[in-house]
Amino acid sequence: MALVGILFALAVIFVLHRLLRLHTLKDIPGPTPSNWFLGYVYDLSPKPIGTPFKEWTRTYGQTYKLRGPFGVSELVVGDPKGAAYVLNSPDFQRSYSDRVALEEFFGDGVFNAEVNQDCARQRAVLNTAFSPTNVREVAHVLFDLAERLAKEWEDELQQAGPAGILSEMTSKMQRVAIDAISQTTFSYTLSADPHIPAMIAKIADVPSNALTLIAESLVDTFPILYKVPSPMRDWTVMLRTELGKIADRIWQESGGSEGGMHSKLLDAMGKSKMITGEPMNRDTAIANMCAVIFAGYETTANILAECLYELAKKPSIQDALRTELSTLTSTENCSLTYDDLTDTAALPYLDAVTRETFRTKAVLLTITRAAVAPSTIPLAFPVKSTGATSVAVEPGQVVNVPVRDGIHADPAIWGEDVDEFKPERWLGEEEKLPEAVRMIKAPGHLLTFGDGPKTCLGRYFATAEFKIVLATVIQRFVIEDVEDVYDFYRQTSDTIKPRIRGREHEPPQLNLRVKWAEIA
């Protein structure tokens, strides 16, 4: 009972603190939550992705407010012009709760370095590891991993009949992705480790629910809550410890200079003094290893699995992609190369499928920022209730930019066919894209990798990995749908996982049928 009283008192203080320091956004429309205590979290957490944000945009427009836990207002900016401003302006940074959580779980790395000299130094170091030049140098590792996956399926198909085989795609893609990031960045095969993949899975698979999201809100005022012992915190500490052992061993074997032929991340961190003028200490290096694994492992694996699910439901798109890939290799009488896959003129349909996947299957549901100074957000679409073309916010105001179910799924931005998986929208001249799409200033007019100073460092690597694996799979195999219907849910770690409809209590899974591809 004493604990309940303490928590209630903290909640009251939290509410008063937030309500006193923030404007209520009284002129901004928004839905009334079903539960005042939980706010919009109550309406969002139990549902598959793809529902509430779309409904709210349709009803209230691109810019609206949500009542969070305890009635505190959060501003939603699903406006392309407004989102570009929020994500590029120094007036908006990661929320305090996000920074505390990232530091507590992953250490003092680039994840929680803000837009200052420290952030610039760390990003400069990591940028060298994921530069287009370095991605090209390690591309053969990605091809080898894609070949390993193809060989596994080929061996299974040799023993199977015409019906092909069933394959669970999330685990297959996770193994490819974790080895892609670990082999190329610190010359280690993480999938062969008996402990690390299991720890990562435990951290990434914590379901999102009302209680976890309320805790995320409370920590904005009471960061001490993140220091309370919990299984998730214990797993992240163990993960940092294990990764530290790996890094120490590799650095010792290499004499402290370069980690090995493909150790791009460790090489860059070892040369930090040469790049920025200051060495990177061991703890920061380990924190950055954790950051790179979480940013590049689950995200790429999940988007690959979702893409294959989409193509399984749309065999005509799969066939068109296979034809383009096969035509190129038969004409040149050679295998696909990294240059082929990154040349949009050589493989325009592959690029279109990639961009459409990044639009419709973006791993980011929302990007959250908090105002650190008074600011006025410009809008392309006026506020629905007032016609205002800007919104003024005060320091402390939380702003959510909805990505997957917001800006990427708004018919006012993309057209009435927005819900259709349609690679053809990306073919042709960029000027033919709708004007509102071109207002999205992020690379490729997509927010899949964020925008502004915190744009994903590994976007070139992730795109190359996606194209290499997808091209290898589609050129050799036909991927078919099965009877199960899948919905996709947000996890507490902000990953997105598939679950079979009607069997949501089961672990995440995505089963598809694999057959030989017949190439004319």
Short mmCIF file of C-alpha atoms in Angstrom, two decimals:
data_model
loop_
_atom_site.label_atom_id
_atom_site.label_comp_id
_atom_site.label_asym_id
_atom_site.label_seq_id
_atom_site.Cartn_x
_atom_site.Cartn_y
_atom_site.Cartn_z
CA MET A 1 0.00 0.00 0.00
CA ALA A 2 2.89 2.35 0.77
CA LEU A 3 4.23 1.84 -2.75
CA VAL A 4 0.81 2.64 -4.23
CA GLY A 5 0.68 5.85 -2.19
CA ILE A 6 4.13 6.90 -3.35
CA LEU A 7 3.26 6.22 -6.98
CA PHE A 8 0.02 8.18 -6.66
CA ALA A 9 1.85 11.13 -5.12
CA LEU A 10 4.43 11.05 -7.90
CA ALA A 11 1.66 10.98 -10.48
CA VAL A 12 -0.03 14.04 -8.95
CA ILE A 13 3.25 15.97 -8.88
CA PHE A 14 3.92 14.89 -12.45
CA VAL A 15 0.56 16.17 -13.67
CA LEU A 16 0.89 19.51 -11.90
CA HIS A 17 4.44 19.93 -13.16
CA ARG A 18 3.44 19.31 -16.77
CA LEU A 19 0.22 21.32 -16.70
CA LEU A 20 1.88 24.35 -15.13
CA ARG A 21 4.75 24.52 -17.59
CA LEU A 22 2.88 23.76 -20.83
CA HIS A 23 0.25 25.54 -22.84
CA THR A 24 -2.90 23.49 -23.31
CA LEU A 25 -3.02 23.90 -27.13
CA LYS A 26 -6.66 24.83 -26.55
CA ASP A 27 -7.23 25.92 -30.17
CA ILE A 28 -5.86 22.69 -31.64
CA PRO A 29 -8.42 19.92 -32.27
CA GLY A 30 -7.98 16.35 -31.17
CA PRO A 31 -9.76 13.22 -29.99
CA THR A 32 -11.16 12.80 -26.51
CA PRO A 33 -9.42 9.81 -24.94
CA SER A 34 -11.50 6.88 -23.77
CA ASN A 35 -9.69 6.96 -20.44
CA TRP A 36 -8.45 10.19 -18.80
CA PHE A 37 -5.86 8.42 -16.65
CA LEU A 38 -4.23 6.59 -19.57
CA GLY A 39 -5.01 9.14 -22.28
CA TYR A 40 -4.52 8.18 -25.93
CA VAL A 41 -2.27 5.33 -24.78
CA TYR A 42 -5.43 3.43 -23.86
CA ASP A 43 -6.75 3.79 -27.41
CA LEU A 44 -3.45 3.03 -29.11
CA SER A 45 -1.66 0.27 -27.25
CA PRO A 46 -3.98 -2.72 -27.74
CA LYS A 47 -4.51 -2.17 -31.48
CA PRO A 48 -2.44 -3.23 -34.48
CA ILE A 49 -0.55 -0.48 -36.21
CA GLY A 50 -2.32 1.19 -39.11
CA THR A 51 -5.52 2.19 -37.35
CA PRO A 52 -5.75 5.09 -34.83
CA PHE A 53 -3.32 7.58 -36.39
CA LYS A 54 -4.99 7.23 -39.79
CA GLU A 55 -8.42 7.76 -38.25
CA TRP A 56 -7.25 10.79 -36.28
CA THR A 57 -5.68 12.40 -39.35
CA ARG A 58 -8.84 11.85 -41.36
CA THR A 59 -10.96 13.44 -38.63
CA TYR A 60 -8.76 16.23 -37.25
CA GLY A 61 -6.31 16.98 -40.05
CA GLN A 62 -2.53 16.78 -40.17
CA THR A 63 -1.94 18.78 -36.97
CA TYR A 64 -3.86 17.91 -33.82
CA LYS A 65 -3.36 17.25 -30.13
CA LEU A 66 -3.54 14.07 -28.14
CA ARG A 67 -4.27 13.85 -24.44
CA GLY A 68 -1.57 11.69 -22.94
CA PRO A 69 -1.55 10.04 -19.51
CA PHE A 70 -3.09 12.26 -16.81
CA GLY A 71 -4.51 14.69 -19.39
CA VAL A 72 -1.20 16.20 -20.54
CA SER A 73 -1.37 17.46 -24.14
CA GLU A 74 1.02 16.28 -26.83
CA LEU A 75 1.14 17.93 -30.25
CA VAL A 76 0.98 15.72 -33.34
CA VAL A 77 2.53 17.21 -36.48
CA GLY A 78 1.72 15.02 -39.48
CA ASP A 79 2.34 17.95 -41.80
CA PRO A 80 5.36 17.56 -44.14
CA LYS A 81 6.47 21.18 -43.81
CA GLY A 82 5.97 21.19 -40.06
CA ALA A 83 7.76 17.86 -39.64
CA ALA A 84 10.77 19.11 -41.61
CA TYR A 85 10.93 22.14 -39.33
CA VAL A 86 10.67 20.16 -36.09
CA LEU A 87 13.26 17.57 -37.13
CA ASN A 88 15.79 20.12 -38.43
CA SER A 89 15.42 22.96 -35.92
CA PRO A 90 17.74 23.22 -32.89
CA ASP A 91 14.63 24.29 -30.96
CA PHE A 92 13.60 20.62 -30.80
CA GLN A 93 15.60 17.77 -29.34
CA ARG A 94 14.95 14.31 -27.99
CA SER A 95 12.62 14.39 -25.03
CA TYR A 96 14.20 14.21 -21.60
CA SER A 97 12.61 10.82 -20.94
CA ASP A 98 14.06 9.40 -24.17
CA ARG A 99 17.54 10.65 -23.34
CA VAL A 100 17.42 9.26 -19.80
CA ALA A 101 16.19 5.89 -21.04
CA LEU A 102 18.81 5.65 -23.79
CA GLU A 103 21.64 6.56 -21.43
CA GLU A 104 20.43 4.18 -18.74
CA PHE A 105 20.01 1.25 -21.09
CA PHE A 106 22.76 1.80 -23.67
CA GLY A 107 25.28 4.15 -22.08
CA ASP A 108 26.70 7.49 -23.13
CA GLY A 109 26.75 6.97 -26.89
CA VAL A 110 25.57 8.70 -30.02
CA PHE A 111 21.94 7.72 -29.29
CA ASN A 112 21.65 10.26 -26.50
CA ALA A 113 24.22 12.87 -27.53
CA GLU A 114 22.32 16.04 -28.34
CA VAL A 115 23.02 18.65 -30.99
CA ASN A 116 26.23 19.97 -29.53
CA GLN A 117 29.97 19.51 -29.90
CA ASP A 118 29.91 16.04 -28.35
CA CYS A 119 27.18 14.89 -30.73
CA ALA A 120 29.05 16.32 -33.70
CA ARG A 121 32.24 14.48 -32.69
CA GLN A 122 30.52 11.12 -32.20
CA ARG A 123 28.54 11.38 -35.42
CA ALA A 124 31.68 12.35 -37.32
CA VAL A 125 33.36 9.16 -36.13
CA LEU A 126 30.41 6.90 -36.89
CA ASN A 127 29.73 8.57 -40.23
CA THR A 128 33.08 7.32 -41.47
CA ALA A 129 32.12 3.74 -40.58
CA PHE A 130 28.89 3.93 -42.60
CA SER A 131 30.01 6.11 -45.49
CA PRO A 132 29.06 4.99 -49.03
CA THR A 133 32.73 4.14 -49.64
CA ASN A 134 32.88 1.81 -46.63
CA VAL A 135 29.53 0.24 -47.49
CA ARG A 136 30.89 -0.58 -50.95
CA GLU A 137 33.98 -2.17 -49.38
CA VAL A 138 31.92 -4.54 -47.22
CA ALA A 139 29.16 -5.25 -49.76
CA HIS A 140 30.65 -8.67 -50.54
CA VAL A 141 29.95 -9.68 -46.92
CA LEU A 142 26.28 -8.81 -47.45
CA PHE A 143 26.22 -10.84 -50.68
CA ASP A 144 27.78 -13.80 -48.84
CA LEU A 145 25.13 -13.66 -46.12
CA ALA A 146 22.34 -13.48 -48.70
CA GLU A 147 23.91 -16.48 -50.45
CA ARG A 148 23.98 -18.37 -47.15
CA LEU A 149 20.23 -17.82 -46.76
CA ALA A 150 19.60 -18.89 -50.36
CA LYS A 151 21.71 -22.03 -49.90
CA GLU A 152 19.73 -23.00 -46.79
CA TRP A 153 16.47 -22.74 -48.72
CA GLU A 154 17.91 -24.58 -51.72
CA ASP A 155 19.01 -27.46 -49.50
CA GLU A 156 15.55 -27.66 -47.92
CA LEU A 157 13.83 -27.49 -51.31
CA GLN A 158 15.95 -30.37 -52.59
CA GLN A 159 14.22 -32.54 -49.99
CA ALA A 160 10.74 -31.06 -50.45
CA GLY A 161 8.06 -31.72 -53.01
CA PRO A 162 6.35 -29.30 -55.41
CA ALA A 163 4.54 -27.64 -52.51
CA GLY A 164 7.81 -26.06 -51.41
CA ILE A 165 8.71 -25.29 -47.81
CA LEU A 166 7.32 -23.14 -45.01
CA SER A 167 9.84 -20.68 -43.63
CA GLU A 168 9.53 -18.38 -40.61
CA MET A 169 10.74 -15.08 -42.05
CA THR A 170 11.39 -13.00 -38.93
CA SER A 171 14.02 -15.38 -37.54
CA LYS A 172 15.61 -15.86 -40.99
CA MET A 173 15.92 -12.15 -41.61
CA GLN A 174 17.11 -11.49 -38.05
CA ARG A 175 19.99 -13.91 -38.49
CA VAL A 176 21.03 -12.24 -41.75
CA ALA A 177 20.73 -8.76 -40.25
CA ILE A 178 22.60 -9.43 -37.01
CA ASP A 179 25.50 -11.02 -38.88
CA ALA A 180 25.49 -8.24 -41.47
CA ILE A 181 25.90 -5.57 -38.82
CA SER A 182 28.33 -7.52 -36.61
CA GLN A 183 30.60 -8.92 -39.32
CA THR A 184 30.99 -5.63 -41.14
CA THR A 185 31.26 -3.27 -38.17
CA PHE A 186 33.31 -5.27 -35.66
CA SER A 187 34.38 -8.44 -37.46
CA TYR A 188 32.35 -10.86 -35.35
CA THR A 189 29.53 -13.32 -36.09
CA LEU A 190 26.95 -12.57 -33.41
CA SER A 191 24.50 -15.27 -34.51
CA ALA A 192 27.06 -17.88 -33.45
CA ASP A 193 27.21 -16.47 -29.92
CA PRO A 194 25.07 -18.48 -27.47
CA HIS A 195 24.04 -15.45 -25.39
CA ILE A 196 23.88 -12.17 -27.29
CA PRO A 197 21.04 -12.89 -29.77
CA ALA A 198 18.86 -14.16 -26.91
CA MET A 199 19.51 -11.00 -24.88
CA ILE A 200 18.70 -8.77 -27.84
CA ALA A 201 15.48 -10.69 -28.47
CA LYS A 202 14.38 -10.25 -24.86
CA ILE A 203 14.99 -6.50 -25.02
CA ALA A 204 13.33 -6.06 -28.42
CA ASP A 205 10.27 -8.24 -27.81
CA VAL A 206 8.83 -6.56 -24.71
CA PRO A 207 5.19 -5.89 -25.68
CA SER A 208 3.91 -2.33 -25.57
CA ASN A 209 1.04 -1.74 -23.18
CA ALA A 210 -0.52 1.05 -21.17
CA LEU A 211 1.71 0.55 -18.13
CA THR A 212 4.99 0.68 -20.07
CA LEU A 213 3.92 3.82 -21.92
CA ILE A 214 2.79 5.53 -18.72
CA ALA A 215 6.19 4.75 -17.22
CA GLU A 216 7.84 6.39 -20.23
CA SER A 217 5.83 9.54 -19.53
CA LEU A 218 6.51 9.57 -15.79
CA VAL A 219 10.27 9.32 -16.27
CA ASP A 220 10.23 12.74 -17.94
CA THR A 221 9.79 14.16 -14.44
CA PHE A 222 11.30 11.33 -12.38
CA PRO A 223 14.32 9.85 -14.22
CA ILE A 224 15.20 7.88 -11.10
CA LEU A 225 12.46 5.42 -12.14
CA TYR A 226 14.68 4.10 -14.93
CA LYS A 227 17.21 3.05 -12.30
CA VAL A 228 14.70 0.76 -10.63
CA PRO A 229 15.81 -2.84 -11.22
CA SER A 230 13.93 -4.55 -14.03
CA PRO A 231 14.55 -7.51 -16.36
CA MET A 232 14.96 -5.20 -19.37
CA ARG A 233 17.57 -3.09 -17.57
CA ASP A 234 19.43 -6.22 -16.47
CA TRP A 235 19.50 -7.57 -20.04
CA THR A 236 20.92 -4.35 -21.45
CA VAL A 237 23.65 -4.27 -18.78
CA MET A 238 24.57 -7.87 -19.63
CA LEU A 239 24.56 -7.02 -23.34
CA ARG A 240 26.97 -4.11 -22.82
CA THR A 241 29.21 -6.39 -20.77
CA GLU A 242 29.32 -9.10 -23.45
CA LEU A 243 29.90 -6.59 -26.26
CA GLY A 244 32.67 -5.03 -24.20
CA LYS A 245 34.44 -8.39 -24.00
CA ILE A 246 34.19 -8.78 -27.77
CA ALA A 247 35.52 -5.28 -28.44
CA ASP A 248 38.40 -5.73 -25.98
CA ARG A 249 39.41 -9.01 -27.60
CA ILE A 250 39.31 -7.61 -31.13
CA TRP A 251 41.24 -4.48 -30.19
CA GLN A 252 43.88 -6.51 -28.36
CA GLU A 253 44.29 -8.89 -31.30
CA SER A 254 44.70 -5.96 -33.67
CA GLY A 255 47.16 -4.05 -31.53
CA GLY A 256 44.66 -1.26 -30.87
CA SER A 257 44.68 0.15 -34.39
CA GLU A 258 42.27 -1.61 -36.72
CA GLY A 259 39.85 -4.32 -35.72
CA GLY A 260 40.24 -6.41 -38.84
CA MET A 261 39.39 -6.46 -42.51
CA HIS A 262 35.71 -5.58 -42.06
CA SER A 263 35.67 -3.92 -38.62
CA LYS A 264 34.47 -0.56 -39.92
CA LEU A 265 32.94 0.63 -36.65
CA LEU A 266 35.84 -0.43 -34.44
CA ASP A 267 38.32 0.92 -36.96
CA ALA A 268 36.58 4.29 -36.95
CA MET A 269 36.32 4.45 -33.15
CA GLY A 270 39.98 3.43 -32.85
CA LYS A 271 40.87 6.34 -35.11
CA SER A 272 38.61 8.80 -33.29
CA LYS A 273 41.51 11.07 -32.34
CA MET A 274 42.59 11.28 -35.96
CA ILE A 275 39.03 12.14 -37.07
CA THR A 276 37.91 14.55 -34.34
CA GLY A 277 41.03 15.42 -32.39
CA GLU A 278 39.86 13.52 -29.30
CA PRO A 279 40.03 9.79 -28.50
CA MET A 280 36.84 7.86 -27.78
CA ASN A 281 36.84 6.16 -24.40
CA ARG A 282 35.98 2.50 -24.00
CA ASP A 283 32.55 3.01 -22.39
CA THR A 284 31.43 5.36 -25.15
CA ALA A 285 32.70 2.89 -27.75
CA ILE A 286 30.67 0.07 -26.18
CA ALA A 287 27.60 2.30 -25.99
CA ASN A 288 27.97 3.01 -29.70
CA MET A 289 28.29 -0.70 -30.47
CA CYS A 290 24.97 -1.26 -28.66
CA ALA A 291 23.41 1.64 -30.53
CA VAL A 292 24.53 0.33 -33.91
CA ILE A 293 23.23 -3.18 -33.21
CA PHE A 294 19.80 -2.01 -32.10
CA ALA A 295 19.48 0.59 -34.83
CA GLY A 296 20.55 -1.76 -37.61
CA TYR A 297 19.46 -5.24 -36.57
CA GLU A 298 15.76 -5.42 -35.74
CA THR A 299 14.85 -2.59 -38.08
CA THR A 300 16.33 -4.08 -41.25
CA ALA A 301 15.20 -7.61 -40.40
CA ASN A 302 11.62 -6.52 -39.78
CA ILE A 303 11.32 -4.41 -42.91
CA LEU A 304 12.71 -7.26 -45.05
CA ALA A 305 10.22 -9.72 -43.55
CA GLU A 306 7.32 -7.30 -44.08
CA CYS A 307 8.40 -6.69 -47.68
CA LEU A 308 8.38 -10.41 -48.43
CA TYR A 309 4.93 -10.68 -46.85
CA GLU A 310 3.70 -7.87 -49.11
CA LEU A 311 5.24 -9.43 -52.22
CA ALA A 312 3.75 -12.82 -51.30
CA LYS A 313 0.31 -11.19 -51.46
CA LYS A 314 1.14 -9.43 -54.75
CA PRO A 315 2.75 -11.97 -57.10
CA SER A 316 2.55 -9.60 -60.08
CA ILE A 317 4.97 -7.18 -58.37
CA GLN A 318 7.20 -10.09 -57.42
CA ASP A 319 7.20 -11.35 -61.03
CA ALA A 320 8.00 -7.90 -62.44
CA LEU A 321 10.93 -7.54 -60.05
CA ARG A 322 12.24 -11.02 -60.86
CA THR A 323 12.04 -10.28 -64.58
CA GLU A 324 14.02 -7.05 -64.20
CA LEU A 325 16.74 -8.76 -62.17
CA SER A 326 16.99 -11.73 -64.52
CA THR A 327 17.04 -9.54 -67.62
CA LEU A 328 20.01 -7.59 -66.33
CA THR A 329 22.05 -10.66 -65.37
CA SER A 330 21.27 -12.52 -68.60
CA THR A 331 22.12 -9.49 -70.73
CA GLU A 332 25.44 -8.92 -68.97
CA ASN A 333 26.03 -12.66 -68.46
CA CYS A 334 27.11 -12.14 -64.86
CA SER A 335 25.85 -12.03 -61.30
CA LEU A 336 24.40 -8.91 -59.72
CA THR A 337 26.96 -6.49 -58.31
CA TYR A 338 26.82 -3.73 -55.73
CA ASP A 339 27.01 -1.16 -58.52
CA ASP A 340 24.01 -2.77 -60.25
CA LEU A 341 21.91 -2.64 -57.10
CA THR A 342 22.70 0.98 -56.35
CA ASP A 343 22.18 2.16 -59.93
CA THR A 344 18.56 3.28 -60.17
CA ALA A 345 18.86 3.50 -63.96
CA ALA A 346 19.97 -0.15 -64.20
CA LEU A 347 17.32 -1.52 -61.83
CA PRO A 348 14.56 1.10 -61.56
CA TYR A 349 11.88 -1.34 -60.40
CA LEU A 350 14.07 -2.70 -57.59
CA ASP A 351 14.61 0.87 -56.43
CA ALA A 352 10.86 1.55 -56.67
CA VAL A 353 9.99 -1.56 -54.63
CA THR A 354 12.59 -0.53 -52.05
CA ARG A 355 11.23 2.99 -51.70
CA GLU A 356 7.63 1.81 -51.55
CA THR A 357 8.57 -0.68 -48.84
CA PHE A 358 10.33 2.06 -46.90
CA ARG A 359 7.18 4.18 -47.22
CA THR A 360 4.60 1.60 -46.21
CA LYS A 361 6.66 -0.53 -43.81
CA ALA A 362 8.70 2.15 -42.06
CA VAL A 363 9.93 0.91 -38.71
CA LEU A 364 9.29 4.32 -37.14
CA LEU A 365 5.73 4.77 -35.95
CA THR A 366 6.52 8.23 -34.61
CA ILE A 367 9.51 10.47 -34.07
CA THR A 368 9.26 12.31 -30.76
CA ARG A 369 10.89 15.62 -29.97
CA ALA A 370 10.49 18.16 -27.16
CA ALA A 371 10.77 21.91 -27.55
CA VAL A 372 13.77 23.38 -25.74
CA ALA A 373 12.94 26.99 -26.69
CA PRO A 374 9.84 28.94 -27.73
CA SER A 375 9.20 28.16 -31.38
CA THR A 376 6.61 28.54 -34.13
CA ILE A 377 6.08 25.52 -36.38
CA PRO A 378 5.10 26.43 -39.98
CA LEU A 379 2.47 24.25 -41.67
CA ALA A 380 1.65 23.33 -45.26
CA PHE A 381 -1.88 22.25 -44.33
CA PRO A 382 -3.79 24.72 -42.12
CA VAL A 383 -5.07 23.57 -38.75
CA LYS A 384 -8.49 22.13 -39.50
CA SER A 385 -10.44 23.95 -36.80
CA THR A 386 -8.86 27.42 -37.07
CA GLY A 387 -7.20 27.70 -40.47
CA ALA A 388 -3.92 28.67 -38.78
CA THR A 389 -0.80 28.06 -40.87
CA SER A 390 1.53 27.76 -37.87
CA VAL A 391 1.52 26.53 -34.28
CA ALA A 392 3.40 28.22 -31.43
CA VAL A 393 4.88 25.97 -28.74
CA GLU A 394 6.68 26.62 -25.47
CA PRO A 395 9.70 24.84 -23.97
CA GLY A 396 8.81 21.38 -22.73
CA GLN A 397 6.05 20.77 -25.27
CA VAL A 398 6.25 17.21 -26.60
CA VAL A 399 5.80 16.96 -30.37
CA ASN A 400 5.12 13.67 -32.16
CA VAL A 401 5.77 13.31 -35.89
CA PRO A 402 3.74 10.27 -37.05
CA VAL A 403 5.62 8.42 -39.78
CA ARG A 404 4.31 5.00 -40.79
CA ASP A 405 0.62 5.69 -40.13
CA GLY A 406 0.88 9.46 -40.48
CA ILE A 407 2.91 11.32 -43.09
CA HIS A 408 3.65 8.13 -45.05
CA ALA A 409 -0.03 7.15 -45.15
CA ASP A 410 -1.88 10.44 -45.67
CA PRO A 411 -3.98 10.66 -48.87
CA ALA A 412 -3.66 14.47 -48.74
CA ILE A 413 0.08 13.98 -49.27
CA TRP A 414 0.30 10.91 -51.49
CA GLY A 415 -3.07 10.71 -53.23
CA GLU A 416 -6.10 8.50 -52.85
CA ASP A 417 -4.09 5.35 -53.66
CA VAL A 418 -1.97 5.87 -50.55
CA ASP A 419 -3.03 2.55 -48.97
CA GLU A 420 -1.98 0.61 -52.06
CA PHE A 421 1.48 -0.94 -52.24
CA LYS A 422 2.39 0.63 -55.57
CA PRO A 423 6.07 0.76 -56.61
CA GLU A 424 5.06 2.47 -59.84
CA ARG A 425 4.52 5.75 -57.96
CA TRP A 426 8.33 6.06 -57.77
CA LEU A 427 9.04 5.46 -61.47
CA GLY A 428 9.75 8.44 -63.69
CA GLU A 429 10.93 11.94 -62.91
CA GLU A 430 10.99 13.10 -59.30
CA GLU A 431 9.15 16.26 -60.32
CA LYS A 432 6.09 14.10 -61.00
CA LEU A 433 5.73 13.26 -57.32
CA PRO A 434 2.94 15.20 -55.59
CA GLU A 435 4.02 18.60 -54.30
CA ALA A 436 3.29 17.62 -50.70
CA VAL A 437 5.59 14.59 -51.03
CA ARG A 438 8.40 16.84 -52.23
CA MET A 439 7.93 18.91 -49.07
CA ILE A 440 9.35 15.95 -47.15
CA LYS A 441 12.96 17.10 -47.14
CA ALA A 442 14.49 13.88 -45.83
CA PRO A 443 16.52 11.75 -48.28
CA GLY A 444 14.22 10.12 -50.83
CA HIS A 445 11.25 12.17 -49.55
CA LEU A 446 10.75 9.57 -46.83
CA LEU A 447 11.09 9.69 -43.04
CA THR A 448 12.06 6.02 -42.77
CA PHE A 449 15.51 7.03 -41.56
CA GLY A 450 14.39 10.22 -39.85
CA ASP A 451 15.50 13.70 -40.87
CA GLY A 452 17.80 16.45 -39.72
CA PRO A 453 20.83 16.19 -37.40
CA LYS A 454 19.68 12.80 -36.12
CA THR A 455 19.10 11.14 -39.49
CA CYS A 456 20.02 7.44 -39.26
CA LEU A 457 23.77 7.02 -39.66
CA GLY A 458 23.39 3.61 -41.26
CA ARG A 459 20.93 4.50 -44.01
CA TYR A 460 23.35 3.65 -46.86
CA PHE A 461 24.23 0.35 -45.21
CA ALA A 462 20.60 -0.56 -44.49
CA THR A 463 19.51 0.25 -48.04
CA ALA A 464 22.34 -1.82 -49.53
CA GLU A 465 21.57 -4.76 -47.24
CA PHE A 466 17.87 -4.57 -48.07
CA LYS A 467 18.47 -4.55 -51.83
CA ILE A 468 21.08 -7.31 -51.77
CA VAL A 469 18.94 -9.70 -49.71
CA LEU A 470 15.72 -8.90 -51.59
CA ALA A 471 17.34 -9.28 -55.02
CA THR A 472 19.00 -12.57 -54.06
CA VAL A 473 15.76 -14.03 -52.70
CA ILE A 474 13.40 -12.90 -55.46
CA GLN A 475 15.70 -13.88 -58.31
CA ARG A 476 15.82 -17.50 -57.12
CA PHE A 477 12.60 -18.11 -55.23
CA VAL A 478 8.87 -17.53 -55.34
CA ILE A 479 7.46 -16.36 -52.02
CA GLU A 480 3.82 -17.27 -51.44
CA ASP A 481 1.25 -16.31 -48.85
CA VAL A 482 -0.26 -18.84 -46.45
CA GLU A 483 -3.70 -19.02 -44.85
CA ASP A 484 -2.73 -17.17 -41.68
CA VAL A 485 -3.59 -13.47 -41.47
CA TYR A 486 -0.99 -11.30 -39.76
CA ASP A 487 -1.30 -8.04 -37.86
CA PHE A 488 1.67 -5.95 -36.80
CA TYR A 489 2.14 -4.54 -33.31
CA ARG A 490 4.49 -2.01 -31.76
CA GLN A 491 6.81 -3.36 -29.07
CA THR A 492 8.11 -1.28 -26.16
CA SER A 493 11.50 -1.11 -27.89
CA ASP A 494 9.78 0.62 -30.85
CA THR A 495 10.24 -2.41 -33.08
CA ILE A 496 7.27 -3.77 -35.04
CA LYS A 497 6.45 -7.47 -34.86
CA PRO A 498 3.95 -9.69 -36.70
CA ARG A 499 1.44 -11.83 -34.86
CA ILE A 500 -1.15 -14.24 -36.23
CA ARG A 501 -4.64 -12.80 -35.98
CA GLY A 502 -6.59 -14.69 -33.34
CA ARG A 503 -3.36 -16.09 -31.87
CA GLU A 504 -1.80 -12.88 -30.60
CA HIS A 505 -0.64 -14.61 -27.41
CA GLU A 506 1.90 -16.62 -29.42
CA PRO A 507 5.45 -15.32 -30.03
CA PRO A 508 6.00 -13.05 -33.05
CA GLN A 509 6.16 -15.03 -36.28
CA LEU A 510 5.68 -14.65 -40.03
CA ASN A 511 5.41 -17.90 -41.98
CA LEU A 512 5.57 -17.84 -45.78
CA ARG A 513 5.92 -20.52 -48.44
CA VAL A 514 9.12 -20.70 -50.48
CA LYS A 515 9.34 -22.39 -53.90
CA TRP A 516 11.82 -22.50 -56.75
CA ALA A 517 11.52 -19.64 -59.21
CA GLU A 518 11.16 -20.59 -62.85
CA ILE A 519 13.15 -18.21 -65.02
CA ALA A 520 12.44 -18.22 -68.74
#
